[in-house]
PDB file of C-alpha atoms in Angstrom:
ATOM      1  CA  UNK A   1     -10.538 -47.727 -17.637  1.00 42.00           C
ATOM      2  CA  UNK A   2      -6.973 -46.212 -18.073  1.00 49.00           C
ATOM      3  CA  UNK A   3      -5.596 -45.012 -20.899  1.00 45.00           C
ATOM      4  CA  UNK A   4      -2.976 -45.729 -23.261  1.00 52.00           C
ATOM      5  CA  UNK A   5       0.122 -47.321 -20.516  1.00 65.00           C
ATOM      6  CA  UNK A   6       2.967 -46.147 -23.464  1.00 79.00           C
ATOM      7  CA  UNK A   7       3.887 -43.111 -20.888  1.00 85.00           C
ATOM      8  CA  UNK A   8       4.028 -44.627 -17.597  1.00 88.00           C
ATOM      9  CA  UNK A   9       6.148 -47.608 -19.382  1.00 90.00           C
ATOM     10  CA  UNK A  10       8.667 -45.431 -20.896  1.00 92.00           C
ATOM     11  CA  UNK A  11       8.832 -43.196 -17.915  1.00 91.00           C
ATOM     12  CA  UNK A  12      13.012 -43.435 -18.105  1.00 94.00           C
ATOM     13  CA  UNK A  13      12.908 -42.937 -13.800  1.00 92.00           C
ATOM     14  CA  UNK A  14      10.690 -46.482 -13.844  1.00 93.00           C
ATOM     15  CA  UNK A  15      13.263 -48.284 -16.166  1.00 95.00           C
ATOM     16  CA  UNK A  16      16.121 -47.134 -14.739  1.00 95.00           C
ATOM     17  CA  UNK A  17      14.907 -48.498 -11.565  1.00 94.00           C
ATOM     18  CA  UNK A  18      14.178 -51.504 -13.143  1.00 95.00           C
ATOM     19  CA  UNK A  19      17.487 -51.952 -15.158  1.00 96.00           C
ATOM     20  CA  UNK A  20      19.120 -51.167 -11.681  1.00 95.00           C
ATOM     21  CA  UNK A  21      17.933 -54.768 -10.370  1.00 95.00           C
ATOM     22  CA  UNK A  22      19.562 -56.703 -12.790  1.00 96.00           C
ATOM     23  CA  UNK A  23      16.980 -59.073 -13.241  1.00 97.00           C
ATOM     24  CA  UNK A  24      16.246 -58.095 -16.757  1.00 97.00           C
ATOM     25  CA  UNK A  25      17.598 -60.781 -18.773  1.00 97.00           C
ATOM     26  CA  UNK A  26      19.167 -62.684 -15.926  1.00 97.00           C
ATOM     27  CA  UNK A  27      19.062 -66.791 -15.652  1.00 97.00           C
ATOM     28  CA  UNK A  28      16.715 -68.292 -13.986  1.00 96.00           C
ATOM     29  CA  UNK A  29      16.689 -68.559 -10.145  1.00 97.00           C
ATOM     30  CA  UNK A  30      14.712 -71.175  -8.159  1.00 98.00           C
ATOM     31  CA  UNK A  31      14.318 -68.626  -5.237  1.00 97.00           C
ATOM     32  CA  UNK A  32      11.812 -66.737  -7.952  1.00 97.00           C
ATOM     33  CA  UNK A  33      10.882 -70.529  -9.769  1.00 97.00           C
ATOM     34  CA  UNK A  34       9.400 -71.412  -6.269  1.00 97.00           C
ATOM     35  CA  UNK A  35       7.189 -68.809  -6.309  1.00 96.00           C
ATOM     36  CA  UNK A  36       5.643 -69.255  -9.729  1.00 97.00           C
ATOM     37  CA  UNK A  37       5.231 -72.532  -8.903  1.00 97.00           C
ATOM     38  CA  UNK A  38       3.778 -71.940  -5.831  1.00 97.00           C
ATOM     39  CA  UNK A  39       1.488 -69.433  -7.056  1.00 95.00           C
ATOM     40  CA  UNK A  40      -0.121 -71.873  -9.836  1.00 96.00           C
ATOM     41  CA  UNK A  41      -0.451 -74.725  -6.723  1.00 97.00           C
ATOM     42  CA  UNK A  42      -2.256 -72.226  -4.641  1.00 96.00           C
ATOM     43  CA  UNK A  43      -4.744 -70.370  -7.014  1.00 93.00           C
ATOM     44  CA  UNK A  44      -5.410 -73.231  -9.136  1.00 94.00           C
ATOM     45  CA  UNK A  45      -4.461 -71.770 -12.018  1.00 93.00           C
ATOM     46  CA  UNK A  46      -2.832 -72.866 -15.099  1.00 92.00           C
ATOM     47  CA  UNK A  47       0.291 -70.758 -15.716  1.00 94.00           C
ATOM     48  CA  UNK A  48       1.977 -67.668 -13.778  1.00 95.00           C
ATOM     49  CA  UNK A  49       4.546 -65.663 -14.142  1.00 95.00           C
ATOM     50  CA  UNK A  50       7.128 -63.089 -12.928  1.00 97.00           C
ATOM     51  CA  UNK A  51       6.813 -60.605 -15.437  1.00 96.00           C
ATOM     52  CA  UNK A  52       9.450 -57.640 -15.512  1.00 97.00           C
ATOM     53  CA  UNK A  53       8.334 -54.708 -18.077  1.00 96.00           C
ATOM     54  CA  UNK A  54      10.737 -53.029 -20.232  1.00 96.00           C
ATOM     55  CA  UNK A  55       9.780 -50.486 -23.042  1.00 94.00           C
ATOM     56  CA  UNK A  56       9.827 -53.163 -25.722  1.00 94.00           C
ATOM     57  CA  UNK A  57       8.650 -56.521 -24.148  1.00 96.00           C
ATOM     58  CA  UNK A  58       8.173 -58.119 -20.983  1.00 96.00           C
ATOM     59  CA  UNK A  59      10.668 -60.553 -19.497  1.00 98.00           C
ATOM     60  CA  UNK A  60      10.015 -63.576 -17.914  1.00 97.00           C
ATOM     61  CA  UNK A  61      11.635 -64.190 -14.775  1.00 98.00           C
ATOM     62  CA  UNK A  62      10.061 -66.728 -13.725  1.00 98.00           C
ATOM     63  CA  UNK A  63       7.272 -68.628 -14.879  1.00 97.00           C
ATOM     64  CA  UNK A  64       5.126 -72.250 -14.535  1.00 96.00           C
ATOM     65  CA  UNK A  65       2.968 -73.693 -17.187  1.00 93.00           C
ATOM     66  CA  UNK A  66       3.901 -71.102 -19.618  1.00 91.00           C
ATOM     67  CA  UNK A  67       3.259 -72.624 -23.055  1.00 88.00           C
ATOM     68  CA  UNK A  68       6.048 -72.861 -26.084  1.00 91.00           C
ATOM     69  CA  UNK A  69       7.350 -70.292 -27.382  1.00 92.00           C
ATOM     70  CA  UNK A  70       7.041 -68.034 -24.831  1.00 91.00           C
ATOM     71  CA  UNK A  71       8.674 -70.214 -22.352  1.00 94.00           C
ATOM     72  CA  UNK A  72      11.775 -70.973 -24.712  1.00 96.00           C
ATOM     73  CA  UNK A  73      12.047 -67.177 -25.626  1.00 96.00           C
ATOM     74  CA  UNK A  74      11.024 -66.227 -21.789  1.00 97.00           C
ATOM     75  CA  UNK A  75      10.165 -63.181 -22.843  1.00 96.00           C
ATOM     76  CA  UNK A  76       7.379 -61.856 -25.176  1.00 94.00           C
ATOM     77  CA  UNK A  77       6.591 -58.162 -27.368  1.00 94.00           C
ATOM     78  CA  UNK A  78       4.731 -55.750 -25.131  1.00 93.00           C
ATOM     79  CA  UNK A  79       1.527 -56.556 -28.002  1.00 91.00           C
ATOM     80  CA  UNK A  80       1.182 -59.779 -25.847  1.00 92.00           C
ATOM     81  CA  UNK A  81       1.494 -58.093 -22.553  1.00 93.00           C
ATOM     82  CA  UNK A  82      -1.409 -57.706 -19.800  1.00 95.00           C
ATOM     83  CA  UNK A  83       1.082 -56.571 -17.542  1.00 94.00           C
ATOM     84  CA  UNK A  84       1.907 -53.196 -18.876  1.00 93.00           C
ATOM     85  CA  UNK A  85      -2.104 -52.489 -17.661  1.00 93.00           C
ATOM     86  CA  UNK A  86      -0.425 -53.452 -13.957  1.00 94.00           C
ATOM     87  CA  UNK A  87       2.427 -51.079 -14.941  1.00 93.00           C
ATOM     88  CA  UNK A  88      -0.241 -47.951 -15.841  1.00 91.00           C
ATOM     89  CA  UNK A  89      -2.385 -48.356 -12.882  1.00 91.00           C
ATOM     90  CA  UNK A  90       0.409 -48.758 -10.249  1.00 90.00           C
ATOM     91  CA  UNK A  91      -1.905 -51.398  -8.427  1.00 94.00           C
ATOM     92  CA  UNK A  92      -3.133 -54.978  -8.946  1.00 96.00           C
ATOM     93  CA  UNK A  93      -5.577 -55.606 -11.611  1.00 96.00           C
ATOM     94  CA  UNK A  94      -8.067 -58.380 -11.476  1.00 96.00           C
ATOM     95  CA  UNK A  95      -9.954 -59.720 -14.768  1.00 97.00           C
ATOM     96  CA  UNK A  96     -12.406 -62.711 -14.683  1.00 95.00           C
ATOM     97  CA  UNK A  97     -12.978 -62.665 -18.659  1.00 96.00           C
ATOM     98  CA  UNK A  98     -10.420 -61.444 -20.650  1.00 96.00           C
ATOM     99  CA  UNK A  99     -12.294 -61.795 -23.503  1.00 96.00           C
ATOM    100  CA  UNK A 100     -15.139 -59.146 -22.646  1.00 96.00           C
ATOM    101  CA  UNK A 101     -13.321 -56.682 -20.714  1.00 96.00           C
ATOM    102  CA  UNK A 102     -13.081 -53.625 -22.505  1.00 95.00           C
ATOM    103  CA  UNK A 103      -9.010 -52.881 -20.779  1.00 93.00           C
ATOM    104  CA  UNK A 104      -7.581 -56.303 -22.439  1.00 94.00           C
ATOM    105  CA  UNK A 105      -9.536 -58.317 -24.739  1.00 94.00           C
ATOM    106  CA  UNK A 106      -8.139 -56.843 -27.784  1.00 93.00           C
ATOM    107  CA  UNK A 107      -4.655 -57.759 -26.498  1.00 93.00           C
ATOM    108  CA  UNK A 108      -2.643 -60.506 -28.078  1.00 92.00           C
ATOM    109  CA  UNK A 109      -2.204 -62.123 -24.804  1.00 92.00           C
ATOM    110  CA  UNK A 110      -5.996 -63.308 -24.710  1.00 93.00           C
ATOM    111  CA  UNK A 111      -6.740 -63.880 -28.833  1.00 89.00           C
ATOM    112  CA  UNK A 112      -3.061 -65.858 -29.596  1.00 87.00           C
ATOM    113  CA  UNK A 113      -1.864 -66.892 -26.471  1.00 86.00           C
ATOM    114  CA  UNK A 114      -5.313 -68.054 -24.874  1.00 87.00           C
ATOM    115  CA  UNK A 115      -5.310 -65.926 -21.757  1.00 91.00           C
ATOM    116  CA  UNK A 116      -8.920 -66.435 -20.347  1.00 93.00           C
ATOM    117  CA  UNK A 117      -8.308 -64.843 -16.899  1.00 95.00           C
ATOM    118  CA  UNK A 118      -5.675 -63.100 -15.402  1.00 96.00           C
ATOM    119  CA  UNK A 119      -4.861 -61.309 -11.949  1.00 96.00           C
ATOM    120  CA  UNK A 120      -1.507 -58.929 -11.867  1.00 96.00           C
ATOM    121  CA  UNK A 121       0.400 -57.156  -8.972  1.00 94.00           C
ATOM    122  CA  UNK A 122       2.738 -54.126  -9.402  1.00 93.00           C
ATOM    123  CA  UNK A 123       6.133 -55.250  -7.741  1.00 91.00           C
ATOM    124  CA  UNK A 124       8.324 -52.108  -6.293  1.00 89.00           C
ATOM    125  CA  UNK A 125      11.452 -51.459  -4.790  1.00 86.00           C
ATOM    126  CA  UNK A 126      12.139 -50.255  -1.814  1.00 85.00           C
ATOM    127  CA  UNK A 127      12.389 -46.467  -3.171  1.00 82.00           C
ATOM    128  CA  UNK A 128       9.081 -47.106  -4.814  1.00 79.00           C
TER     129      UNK A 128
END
């Protein structure tokens, strides 16, 4: 178990790496739409996304199957976020039951949104 991800979100050299992409808040693109789609045709799975992590919410790049309103807002608070668990551990993150492991299942993500399982890899730049 890790703990609390608030530090390793924040870290200012992680966001300014991320700000430096300019995908935060950008359009949609169907080079990144494929993939999500792609994804959900290939693991059988009902929704994924490209999630980019911010210190105040995670934004959707990408997504398929993503229910309303998240896919309208295509973004949602960090409360809702599994991701920020991928973000802390700085590798991928596997859960079969959200609901009974002890990381996630008091997250918003699995008692509003419905999130039942859920499998997460870190995405880096080339500097790391």
């Amino acid at each position: 178990m890790i703990g609390s991800p608030d530090a390793i979100v924040r870290d200012p050299s992680r966001l300014a790496a991320l700000r430096e992409t300019g995908l935060l808040d950008s359009p949609p693109e169907e080079v990144f739409d494929r993939l999500t789609r792609l994804a959900v045709l290939m693991l059988g799975v009902p929704i994924a996304l490209l999630s980019l992590v911010d210190e105040q919410r995670q934004f959707f790049k990408s997504f398929a199957g993503l229910p309303e309103p998240w896919a309208s807002r295509r973004e949602s608070p960090l409360s809702h976020s599994l991701c920020t668990n991928v973000v802390a551990l700085g590798q991928s993150l596997a859960i079969g039951d959200t609901r009974t492991d002890p990381l996630v299942q008091a997250s918003l993500a699995v008692r509003e949104v419905g999130i039942l399982a859920y499998a997460g890899i870190p995405l880096r730049t080339s500097s790391g």
